[in-house]
Structure formats: C-alpha cells, structure tokens
C-alpha cells in the first residue's frame, strides 16, 4: 500500500512522515524544506513524503515531482495547517476529485487556539466528505496499518463559517518588528555576531568546551590508549593518526552545536522566513530573490543540503546562480579549518572568523551580481513568527550534531588512516619518516601551486587538497601532521584561509549539484571557482606580505 | 491603483489580477484573487517586494508581479487609527455613564 503524505508547503508533512517512519528528515518552518520525494517502508505500507504543493498545476520542479507521486497513491494523507485551512482546501478538493482515498490530518491546532480560532472536525468531515483526523501521529499510524479509517463519509451541505473560524487577523507586535525592513536585517546581523562571539571568543562557552573536549580526546584518551599498546607502529597509527586527526576534529562539536542552535532558532521561530521577504531587495540587486536567503542561510550548515533547497526555484538560471555561489558561504565543516588556521596567530580568533564569514557572504552576492540570466520571481508564503518548539529545536540539533559525528567517525577517520599509512611508509612499504613517504612524493608534484600563497610545506598542501573530499579532513590532516600546532605567518595563515573560503565545496556538494544542474555545469562552476580561489589566495598573501 | 501605492497597514480589495502564466494560478491558490480583501503588512528593503495578508496567509510578492494586482483602498492606516480612537472614546463614555 502506497500512502502519500501531501499538502501545502510548511503544513508539517515531513514532521508527520518522521513520526510515522521514525526517520530524521530535515524539517523547517519555511516554504520548501522538502524538495524531493522520500519514501520508507514500514511493515506492508510504503509512506511517501512529497514536496509541498498548492495544486496539480506545477509552478516549480518540486511541485511537478510531488504531483507525480500523488497520482500513483493508494491512500493520500492530506496534511493541512489549521492556521491557513481556508486556502489549503483548494488542494484538498483537487485530491478528492482525483478519486483516491483521502484522509485529512490537521496540524498546528494549538497555534489556532492561541489565536482564538476553532475548527469543528465533525462538520469539516461532512463539508469535505472525507475522514478528518486530529490525533497523535502514532494513532494515525495505527489507524492506517489496521485499515480502521472509515472512508465512507457522506458529504453534506454545511456552511463553512460553522466549520472554521481562523481567529484574530491582526499581527502581533513582534511580527510587525520582524517585517520591518530596518529592524529585521539588523537583528539578523547582530544575532549572528552574538552567535559567533559565544562560539569563538576564547572566554566564552564554545571555546572553553572545545578546549576541554580537545584535552580529553587528544591528551587523556590518547595517553590511556598508548599505555595499553606496546607495538610502536600500531600506537603511532591509533594515537598520532586516528585520535590526533579525527579526534581533534570531534573536539569542535560544542562550537558547531552552538552555531547550529542559533540557525535552528532562527529557522523554527519563523524569523528566517520573515528575513527572506525583508532582504528580497538586496537579492533583487544580485539577480536573485528572497528565496535565496533560505539556501544561503542553510549553506552555513551544509552546502550539499543547501543546494537541494534550490529545487523549488521557478527559474532554472536563478537555481544555477544560487548553486554556483553557495560554496562561498562557509559551511559548518569549514569552521574547524578556520579555527585551526587562525588560533595560532590570534589569541582571540572571533573578529577574524567573523570577517571571514561576512567576506564569504559578500563574495557570494558579488558573484551572483556578475552572473547574468533570468530573474527569480518572489511569490512565497511567509511563516508566522512565534516561539520555536523545543522538541523541533532539540531534534534538529541532534540531527545536525549526529551527522557531524558520523562524518568524523567514518569518512574523516578513514581519511586519517589512509593519510597516516601513506605518510608513514615508502613505496617499498618500509616504515619511514614523513619526508621519505609515498605521500610526500605524490604531493610534491602539485605543491608548487601553493608556493605563491606562501605555503611551501607539502603537508599543508596535502591538507588543503583533502578538503575536496570533506572539509573536516583539512583540520584533521593538520592535526595529524602538526601535533604541536602550526607555525605560520599572518600572511600564510590568511592566504590559506582565503583559499579554503573560496575553493569548491566537498564531494557531497558536488554530487548534489550534479543532481540539480547536471555534470557539465557543475564541472564548469567548480573549475572556475578553483582557479579563482588560487588567484584570490595569491593576492591575499601578497597584500599581507606588503603590510 | 496597485498595492505599491498603499502604505503599510492599509486594507484593500483586489479588483483585478493582471498577471500571466503559472504565476497567476499560484497567486490564485494563495488567495490573491478578485474580490478578496488584503492588508499591506510591509515592504522589503529597497521596496522590491510587498508582504500581503490575505485571510490568515502572508504572501510575499515581487514588485514586478505585485504591480499587476489592481486594488481599491477600503481603509487607510489613518482611518484605522481614527476608528480605534473613536471606539476607545465610545467605550470610555459608556463606562462613565
């Protein structure tokens, strides 16, 4: 049995899908979080979560895909946001007219009650002629699995005003503030600076927790392990290769969690949605629309995920432009890289990291302005502003942090293991010093490319190259090769930071981009970006050398 | 008159939607159709788009499209304020009685 969860954007479809299937797909309080259909089989039932849609007349690519899935469903769970029930019924009527079994599931009833509204579920059933459910997701799941939903509901002539009252129309004072074109951007900038401050300032919780965790992993844990291993090569592999490399990156969890927490709060409270409208004027000047704000802010988390948010764009050229500029937005994985490079030269890396983040955003907007093409029109629903749900914030934060830990303990650990093997053995597999290793001879071939940015140590070149697989690898490789810390000049550190800021994103983002705009365009953008990142880093190096 | 001729807080009635293609049907599904009432909730930076409240839905629309939405002013923010003032005065009078 194929059960499709359909409804208007931002109705709560993915939240319901996650509850029904025990999944952790990304949710958000804005239009267009889900951009492609996902399905999961539970017992004999295949649940399908589709992108939000208003009708079968597709306006964007995501709507077209959703419509295709809806047309092949056995049962449709039509998720309706009770705050905007009146508008949502257009799609519901279309779904019912399609002749499939439809069950309506109402969400956000608490918000409706808080607004002074009400909905009579029995009358709504009679008005639509389909079952309407207001229950916990587990009860809905049980009803679907047992087949206990009564689809034989007779349609009756009911006055809609008896069925639904939406409550107060008026905006809350806080909403008026966030729709103000001066206050909203100012609030965003100040809140991001505050987030960076408590994340990066050495006397703030982020840096303190990171330092504590780093000591725990790389000193205490490493000492315990080294005492129990007698074989020198194995000890070096585990302590110098895995723990110093991947373990060092794991220590960034507190800082990454704080930054993600801020992004999640902005998202769940609806402020990000308001921001996408208010900042539309800036995006218009750079040939984009306010919708790009969602993608760019998502880019602070993960570039690959941010790329997939562009599927909802109605203009293909605007989608291409957004994908091309997204790698300039520093993702969460670049954070350990910047801190690893900047911490040895700045006692307090907070201002430098702030500048790097703002440079990334400015560069993204500048490149978008330089790229020509069709304009993306802004027609989007804006989510109401409210207190974020604690469960949603907790789940999302857990999802982000879990993703980071999984990546470090799998991809980065494997990369560290391979790097250690390549840097510890010669071509005839004898245990040698780093300078005589296979890795040294391989990397020295491309190392000259990094000379003009002041990076003459091939180990740093290798670390920078590792970033193309996953950005976390850069910090892990630096930790692996420089256990006592880096000893770089300001010009060298900043030029390497400039390279890391502007270089193409990781392989996951590359794959996501290929999926959206094809291999040819992705390759073209990546080659241009790579060339630019080298030139930009050379310029930064020479400027700081002259200062 | 289009929504860009109105100020924040104005309530208007949509008279005509002169937008072509799929954008028109999208606007229609969101409630931007002839006869519906809308409130201007705000304008974006550099006045590139407008935020309209139609029923309980808030819709952000780019200027190029919004200019195609012909409206008739029902109540300006000043009239709204005066109405509220009158209501408060009336309530006070009733309480004094």
XYZ file of C-alpha atoms in Angstrom:
644
model
C 0.000 0.000 0.000
C 1.395 3.348 -1.007
C 0.484 6.135 1.401
C 1.436 9.593 0.163
C 1.673 12.488 2.599
C 0.669 15.558 0.621
C -0.286 19.115 1.433
C 0.586 22.774 1.069
C 4.155 23.875 1.833
C 5.040 24.240 5.517
C 1.994 22.260 6.695
C 4.030 19.741 8.712
C 4.267 16.842 6.233
C 7.875 15.882 6.971
C 7.298 16.139 10.727
C 4.423 13.653 10.335
C 6.496 11.442 7.996
C 9.353 11.386 10.539
C 6.908 10.370 13.291
C 5.270 7.671 11.175
C 8.522 6.135 9.966
C 10.943 7.026 12.800
C 13.058 8.989 10.339
C 15.059 12.173 10.798
C 14.488 14.044 7.540
C 15.032 17.766 7.673
C 12.077 19.868 8.774
C 11.759 23.624 8.924
C 9.384 26.479 9.478
C 9.530 27.807 5.930
C 8.229 27.107 2.494
C 10.106 24.424 0.533
C 12.205 22.451 3.022
C 11.386 19.159 1.284
C 12.352 19.395 -2.353
C 12.159 15.776 -3.470
C 10.043 12.780 -2.530
C 11.336 10.357 0.071
C 9.814 7.020 0.895
C 10.146 4.457 3.645
C 8.502 1.093 4.051
C 7.019 0.234 7.448
C 5.513 -3.280 7.539
C 3.491 -3.507 4.290
C 2.970 0.208 3.934
C 5.216 2.499 1.914
C 4.972 6.038 3.232
C 5.968 8.751 0.755
C 6.721 12.308 1.814
C 6.381 14.727 -1.089
C 7.293 18.383 -1.509
C 4.635 20.962 -0.719
C 2.150 21.730 -3.472
C -0.799 24.058 -3.972
C -2.354 22.258 -6.921
C -1.594 19.896 -9.779
C -0.601 22.879 -11.964
C 3.105 22.763 -11.166
C 4.778 26.135 -10.684
C 8.175 24.677 -9.825
C 10.112 21.425 -10.340
C 9.405 20.188 -6.808
C 5.647 20.574 -7.319
C 5.792 18.561 -10.542
C 7.556 15.678 -8.767
C 5.062 15.819 -5.895
C 2.099 15.734 -8.283
C 3.510 12.613 -9.988
C 3.707 10.770 -6.656
C 0.237 11.834 -5.580
C -1.233 10.444 -8.797
C 0.083 6.952 -8.010
C -1.020 6.831 -4.350
C -3.386 4.262 -2.833
C -4.122 6.459 0.162
C -3.385 10.166 0.494
C -2.845 11.739 3.898
C -3.603 15.382 3.225
C -1.775 17.367 5.898
C -3.493 20.695 6.494
C -2.100 23.574 8.515
C -5.164 24.617 10.526
C -3.875 28.199 10.589
C -4.453 28.509 6.846
C -7.199 25.918 6.436
C -9.294 28.020 4.075
C -6.543 28.243 1.427
C -5.461 24.626 1.908
C -8.878 23.300 0.921
C -8.261 24.076 -2.772
C -5.703 21.268 -2.898
C -7.870 19.012 -0.709
C -10.787 19.377 -3.134
C -8.447 18.608 -6.066
C -7.198 15.477 -4.271
C -10.736 14.292 -3.502
C -11.777 14.929 -7.107
C -8.924 12.622 -8.179
C -10.956 9.690 -6.805
C -8.330 8.374 -4.404
C -8.805 7.570 -0.722
C -8.073 10.801 1.108
C -7.745 11.336 4.825
C -7.250 14.853 6.150
C -4.828 15.330 9.057
C -4.925 18.681 10.837
C -1.774 20.221 12.328
C -0.912 23.309 14.415
C -4.255 23.270 16.266
C -2.578 24.698 19.373
C -1.495 27.768 17.398
C -5.038 28.141 16.055
C -6.473 28.018 19.581
C -3.864 30.523 20.776
C -5.052 32.863 18.023
C -8.631 32.483 19.182
C -9.688 30.291 16.269
C -11.550 26.984 16.179
C -12.330 24.160 13.793
C -15.231 21.723 14.097
C -13.763 18.404 12.969
C -17.116 16.624 12.545
C -18.536 19.413 10.426
C -15.322 19.566 8.382
C -15.715 15.832 7.634
C -19.242 16.444 6.426
C -18.184 19.541 4.461
C -15.445 17.641 2.614
C -16.917 14.129 2.566
C -13.645 12.548 3.711
C -12.370 11.481 7.155
C -10.612 14.210 9.133
C -8.220 13.220 11.898
C -6.883 15.209 14.810
C -4.729 12.818 16.771
C -1.179 11.864 17.624
C 0.890 10.522 14.688
C 1.087 7.109 16.407
C -2.722 6.860 16.443
C -2.859 7.813 12.771
C -0.213 5.202 12.002
C -2.190 2.529 13.861
C -5.367 3.505 12.018
C -3.593 3.323 8.629
C -1.972 -0.040 9.426
C -5.177 -1.602 10.791
C -7.242 -0.168 7.974
C -9.605 1.258 10.575
C -10.105 4.613 8.882
C -13.697 4.967 7.761
C -13.563 6.441 4.276
C -17.334 6.265 3.837
C -18.095 9.769 4.978
C -21.117 11.325 3.355
C -20.777 14.845 2.045
C -23.377 17.266 3.373
C -24.230 20.865 2.741
C -22.556 22.654 5.599
C -21.878 26.340 5.966
C -18.104 26.851 6.036
C -18.375 29.623 8.637
C -19.763 26.982 11.052
C -16.816 24.698 10.286
C -13.928 27.087 10.750
C -13.055 30.361 12.378
C -9.451 31.462 11.972
C -9.273 33.760 14.992
C -7.642 37.151 15.134
C -6.286 38.560 11.864
C -4.113 41.190 13.467
C -0.348 40.942 13.548
C 1.433 40.514 16.846
C 3.742 43.357 17.828
C 6.781 41.104 17.453
C 5.689 40.219 13.916
C 5.440 43.891 12.973
C 9.034 44.249 14.200
C 10.325 41.391 12.074
C 8.529 42.649 8.966
C 10.254 45.998 9.448
C 12.924 46.482 6.797
C 15.417 48.105 9.169
C 14.911 46.002 12.286
C 14.906 42.526 10.682
C 18.294 42.689 8.868
C 19.849 44.477 11.838
C 18.549 41.805 14.195
C 19.925 39.069 11.939
C 23.394 40.617 11.683
C 23.588 41.310 15.433
C 22.312 37.850 16.368
C 24.875 36.218 14.059
C 27.670 38.346 15.550
C 26.453 37.315 19.019
C 26.399 33.655 17.924
C 29.958 33.966 16.596
C 31.002 35.730 19.807
C 29.839 32.981 22.148
C 31.112 30.341 19.718
C 34.598 31.657 19.018
C 35.637 34.037 21.800
C 38.258 32.236 23.929
C 36.499 33.185 27.164
C 33.072 32.058 26.012
C 31.386 28.683 26.399
C 32.123 27.438 22.837
C 35.897 27.815 23.011
C 36.091 26.663 26.654
C 34.083 23.497 25.948
C 36.139 22.851 22.819
C 39.418 23.191 24.686
C 38.179 20.832 27.428
C 36.992 18.245 24.913
C 40.228 18.528 22.932
C 42.295 17.836 26.048
C 40.051 14.925 26.922
C 40.368 13.312 23.499
C 43.885 14.149 22.365
C 45.678 14.030 25.732
C 43.785 11.969 28.331
C 42.241 9.418 25.975
C 45.383 9.223 23.848
C 47.547 8.597 26.963
C 45.254 5.807 28.160
C 45.351 4.125 24.747
C 49.127 4.494 24.329
C 49.748 2.795 27.705
C 47.925 -0.318 26.554
C 49.589 -0.660 23.146
C 53.149 -1.901 23.052
C 53.679 -2.014 19.291
C 55.192 1.327 18.201
C 53.697 1.349 14.707
C 50.198 0.467 15.958
C 50.459 3.056 18.736
C 51.512 5.724 16.269
C 48.658 4.709 13.931
C 45.989 4.983 16.631
C 47.326 7.898 18.672
C 49.049 10.074 16.046
C 46.874 9.056 13.109
C 43.308 8.475 14.274
C 42.999 10.210 17.662
C 45.102 13.275 16.836
C 43.460 13.646 13.416
C 39.791 12.706 13.641
C 39.647 13.101 17.436
C 40.931 16.655 17.108
C 38.047 17.475 14.765
C 35.499 15.874 17.113
C 36.561 18.435 19.713
C 34.801 21.116 17.622
C 31.374 19.636 18.467
C 30.483 22.287 21.118
C 31.241 25.177 18.747
C 29.393 23.593 15.837
C 26.414 22.808 18.111
C 26.180 26.436 19.303
C 26.252 27.786 15.756
C 23.645 25.260 14.606
C 21.485 26.092 17.616
C 21.323 29.723 16.510
C 20.476 28.781 12.938
C 17.779 26.369 14.170
C 16.236 29.005 16.432
C 16.096 31.478 13.541
C 14.510 28.831 11.344
C 11.966 27.428 13.806
C 10.815 30.818 15.080
C 9.886 31.932 11.557
C 12.448 34.762 11.622
C 14.321 33.237 8.687
C 11.084 33.251 6.712
C 10.483 36.930 7.531
C 14.097 37.642 6.644
C 13.686 36.103 3.205
C 10.982 38.683 2.491
C 12.704 41.684 4.049
C 16.051 41.063 2.340
C 14.485 40.475 -1.071
C 15.581 43.971 -2.104
C 19.247 43.038 -1.684
C 18.757 39.773 -3.543
C 16.947 41.558 -6.371
C 20.076 43.665 -6.956
C 22.132 40.491 -7.354
C 19.658 38.772 -9.720
C 18.160 36.520 -7.044
C 15.030 36.541 -4.929
C 14.437 36.397 -1.185
C 14.040 32.637 -1.515
C 17.817 32.501 -1.908
C 18.068 33.651 1.734
C 16.893 30.166 2.803
C 19.528 28.493 0.640
C 22.315 30.822 1.724
C 21.494 30.545 5.436
C 21.197 26.740 5.046
C 24.657 26.973 3.454
C 26.082 27.952 6.855
C 25.112 24.429 7.924
C 25.873 22.224 4.919
C 26.447 23.220 1.277
C 25.156 19.892 -0.076
C 21.848 20.275 1.790
C 21.602 23.933 0.792
C 21.998 23.017 -2.883
C 18.972 20.728 -2.670
C 16.829 23.615 -1.354
C 17.180 25.341 -4.725
C 14.931 22.794 -6.427
C 11.879 24.861 -5.542
C 13.012 27.762 -7.751
C 10.813 28.546 -10.710
C 13.730 29.901 -12.768
C 16.475 27.477 -13.821
C 19.055 30.227 -14.277
C 18.383 31.542 -10.760
C 18.848 27.997 -9.475
C 22.176 27.678 -11.314
C 23.322 31.022 -9.972
C 22.470 30.087 -6.400
C 24.266 26.742 -6.717
C 27.309 28.489 -8.189
C 27.581 30.939 -5.281
C 26.718 28.564 -2.420
C 30.286 27.240 -1.939
C 31.370 30.782 -0.948
C 29.118 30.567 2.122
C 31.305 28.965 4.822
C 29.658 25.691 5.835
C 29.859 24.188 9.331
C 32.748 21.957 8.276
C 34.914 24.981 7.395
C 34.654 26.229 10.963
C 37.261 23.781 12.371
C 39.521 24.664 9.436
C 39.390 28.406 10.100
C 39.902 27.934 13.822
C 42.820 25.551 13.281
C 44.491 28.052 10.944
C 43.705 31.216 12.895
C 44.108 30.097 16.515
C 47.950 30.015 16.412
C 48.171 33.630 15.176
C 45.248 35.269 17.007
C 44.666 34.877 20.740
C 41.060 35.752 20.069
C 40.019 34.439 16.632
C 36.440 35.817 16.950
C 36.907 39.026 14.863
C 38.896 37.199 12.167
C 36.307 34.397 11.850
C 33.501 36.991 11.739
C 35.280 38.835 8.929
C 35.797 35.570 7.019
C 32.098 34.676 7.300
C 30.976 38.121 6.144
C 33.562 38.057 3.317
C 32.076 34.741 2.181
C 28.559 36.186 2.062
C 29.749 39.358 0.289
C 31.644 37.299 -2.257
C 28.611 35.104 -2.909
C 26.427 38.154 -3.550
C 29.092 39.778 -5.731
C 29.436 36.688 -7.923
C 25.689 36.392 -8.257
C 25.562 40.000 -9.440
C 28.194 39.273 -12.080
C 26.310 36.274 -13.427
C 23.562 37.155 -15.854
C 20.367 35.252 -16.585
C 16.654 35.038 -15.871
C 15.156 36.533 -12.753
C 13.509 34.508 -9.983
C 10.124 35.973 -9.062
C 9.259 36.017 -5.409
C 5.836 34.559 -4.646
C 6.071 32.800 -1.355
C 4.116 32.218 1.799
C 5.764 33.629 4.898
C 5.560 31.561 8.080
C 4.119 33.284 11.151
C 6.605 34.310 13.826
C 6.323 32.562 17.153
C 8.152 30.820 19.957
C 10.075 27.865 18.473
C 9.026 24.394 19.511
C 11.575 22.973 21.940
C 11.142 19.446 20.558
C 11.736 20.626 17.000
C 14.871 22.546 18.023
C 16.162 19.593 20.053
C 15.511 17.110 17.215
C 17.127 19.321 14.632
C 20.195 19.989 16.733
C 20.505 16.285 17.457
C 20.223 15.573 13.728
C 22.985 18.083 12.844
C 25.391 17.017 15.585
C 24.776 13.327 14.902
C 25.538 13.942 11.220
C 28.806 15.673 12.107
C 29.872 12.881 14.493
C 29.017 10.187 11.923
C 31.015 12.012 9.254
C 34.053 12.425 11.502
C 33.971 8.869 12.793
C 33.603 7.392 9.308
C 34.862 9.490 6.376
C 37.385 11.585 8.306
C 38.698 8.614 10.320
C 39.215 6.570 7.143
C 40.911 9.559 5.536
C 43.192 9.958 8.570
C 44.040 6.253 8.491
C 44.890 6.397 4.771
C 46.891 9.611 5.266
C 48.841 8.056 8.135
C 49.639 4.928 6.082
C 50.714 6.989 3.058
C 52.815 9.300 5.226
C 54.461 6.503 7.228
C 55.508 4.077 4.515
C 57.725 4.364 1.459
C 56.945 2.883 -1.960
C 58.597 -0.392 -0.889
C 56.392 -0.489 2.277
C 59.096 0.125 4.826
C 58.279 2.302 7.863
C 59.979 5.648 7.141
C 59.895 9.305 8.189
C 57.273 11.610 6.658
C 59.752 13.208 4.255
C 60.565 9.850 2.632
C 56.966 8.652 2.443
C 54.745 7.923 -0.551
C 52.526 10.848 0.339
C 55.452 13.281 0.215
C 56.475 12.216 -3.279
C 52.878 12.368 -4.553
C 52.015 15.742 -3.009
C 55.261 17.433 -4.057
C 54.054 17.225 -7.680
C 51.190 19.664 -7.059
C 52.714 21.568 -4.143
C 54.189 24.337 -6.398
C 50.653 25.601 -6.986
C 50.590 26.640 -3.336
C 54.024 28.336 -3.325
C 52.716 31.765 -4.458
C 50.428 31.833 -1.408
C 53.424 31.279 0.855
C 52.655 27.624 1.557
C 55.868 25.750 0.915
C 55.242 22.852 3.302
C 53.819 19.990 1.230
C 51.885 18.702 4.287
C 49.760 21.852 4.291
C 49.186 21.492 0.539
C 48.004 17.938 1.140
C 45.703 19.139 3.949
C 44.171 21.751 1.629
C 43.642 19.164 -1.121
C 41.987 16.766 1.362
C 39.248 19.342 1.771
C 37.811 18.402 -1.608
C 36.688 15.079 -0.109
C 35.296 16.641 3.070
C 36.234 19.963 4.622
C 36.659 18.367 8.061
C 39.635 16.488 6.588
C 41.667 19.701 6.395
C 41.633 20.245 10.173
C 42.117 16.511 10.779
C 45.160 16.370 8.463
C 46.688 19.479 10.035
C 46.213 17.896 13.485
C 47.804 14.709 12.156
C 50.912 16.346 10.690
C 51.318 19.218 13.147
C 50.600 17.778 16.610
C 52.393 20.734 18.259
C 50.380 23.299 16.320
C 51.023 25.315 13.177
C 53.815 27.834 12.894
C 52.663 30.099 10.084
C 52.966 33.832 9.493
C 49.834 36.003 9.365
C 50.103 36.264 5.567
C 50.430 32.486 5.157
C 47.517 31.718 7.507
C 45.226 34.261 5.916
C 46.078 33.228 2.368
C 45.286 29.608 3.237
C 42.051 30.756 4.901
C 41.206 32.729 1.752
C 41.826 29.605 -0.327
C 39.635 27.491 1.964
C 36.902 30.127 1.923
C 36.681 30.330 -1.854
C 37.633 26.829 -3.012
C 34.936 24.472 -4.381
C 32.805 22.614 -1.830
C 33.238 18.954 -0.900
C 32.373 15.889 -2.957
C 28.903 15.584 -1.365
C 28.062 19.103 -2.537
C 29.468 18.254 -5.982
C 27.149 15.225 -6.204
C 24.188 17.287 -5.015
C 24.980 19.929 -7.646
C 25.277 17.306 -10.413
C 21.826 16.045 -9.422
C 20.323 19.512 -9.715
C 22.047 21.166 -12.674
C 23.997 18.376 -14.378
C 27.636 17.343 -14.616
C 28.685 19.851 -17.266
C 27.545 22.977 -15.421
C 28.825 21.661 -12.089
C 32.271 20.969 -13.551
C 32.342 24.384 -15.207
C 31.497 26.203 -11.965
C 33.988 24.131 -9.961
C 36.869 24.735 -12.369
C 36.191 28.491 -12.424
C 35.916 28.548 -8.656
C 39.124 26.590 -8.163
C 41.057 28.939 -10.443
C 39.588 31.934 -8.622
C 40.438 30.507 -5.198
C 44.128 30.143 -6.135
C 44.303 33.651 -7.589
C 42.454 35.120 -4.599
C 44.770 33.367 -2.138
C 47.867 34.606 -4.024
C 46.530 38.183 -3.868
C 45.730 37.916 -0.134
C 49.226 36.603 0.535
C 50.946 39.439 -1.320
C 48.755 42.094 0.295
C 49.529 40.849 3.812
C 53.180 40.384 2.918
C 53.395 44.075 1.975
C 51.534 45.275 5.101
C -4.144 51.713 -8.086
C -1.785 48.874 -7.145
C -0.524 47.693 -3.745
C 2.669 49.750 -4.089
C 0.545 52.905 -3.980
C -0.631 51.959 -0.486
C 1.111 52.321 2.832
C 1.747 49.668 5.490
C -1.440 48.864 7.376
C -3.811 49.701 4.505
C -6.673 47.322 3.807
C -7.742 46.958 0.211
C -9.969 44.932 -2.054
C -8.422 43.120 -5.004
C -10.109 44.389 -8.166
C -8.105 42.724 -10.924
C -5.103 40.416 -11.211
C -3.272 41.151 -14.481
C -0.526 38.547 -14.178
C 0.160 35.964 -16.851
C 1.039 32.277 -16.790
C 1.684 29.963 -13.870
C 2.314 32.905 -11.540
C -1.351 33.851 -11.842
C -2.563 30.416 -10.759
C -0.044 30.420 -7.880
C -1.372 33.805 -6.729
C -4.905 32.474 -7.107
C -4.191 29.445 -4.886
C -2.674 31.730 -2.282
C -5.851 33.788 -2.182
C -4.839 36.719 -4.404
C -7.994 36.795 -6.499
C -10.619 39.332 -7.441
C -12.973 40.250 -4.618
C -10.695 39.161 -1.764
C -9.558 41.602 0.890
C -5.845 42.086 1.542
C -3.814 44.005 4.093
C -0.416 45.514 3.319
C 1.835 44.147 6.075
C 5.159 45.526 4.933
C 7.619 46.322 2.177
C 11.044 44.772 1.771
C 14.367 46.581 1.706
C 14.639 48.835 -1.368
C 10.880 48.307 -1.892
C 11.462 45.301 -4.124
C 8.505 43.313 -2.789
C 5.394 43.589 -0.688
C 4.005 41.396 2.085
C 0.259 40.969 1.858
C -2.010 39.410 4.432
C -4.880 37.649 2.702
C -7.102 35.939 5.214
C -4.672 34.187 7.514
C -1.975 33.755 4.886
C 1.012 36.071 4.492
C 2.287 36.277 0.963
C 5.469 37.974 -0.224
C 5.253 39.139 -3.844
C 7.921 40.755 -6.030
C 7.156 44.280 -7.298
C 7.016 43.288 -10.977
C 4.158 40.882 -10.187
C 2.512 42.957 -7.466
C 2.158 45.870 -9.870
C -0.258 43.701 -11.828
C -2.590 43.443 -8.838
C -5.134 46.220 -9.114
C -6.702 47.180 -5.787
C -9.232 49.539 -4.261
C -8.482 51.118 -0.904
C -11.008 50.204 1.785
C -9.339 51.535 4.878
C -6.127 53.519 5.254
C -3.945 53.216 8.390
C -5.075 56.730 9.419
C -8.727 55.715 9.128
C -7.946 52.581 11.144
C -6.297 54.641 13.878
C -9.212 57.100 13.918
C -11.638 54.187 14.127
C -9.772 52.747 17.090
C -9.686 56.171 18.766
C -13.441 56.574 18.229
C -14.048 53.097 19.651
C -11.940 53.842 22.739
C -13.755 57.155 23.263
C -17.113 55.374 22.915
C -16.109 52.716 25.444
C -14.909 55.402 27.870
C -18.201 57.279 27.514
C -20.165 54.118 28.180
C -18.050 53.339 31.231
C -18.520 56.874 32.618
C -22.263 56.529 32.238
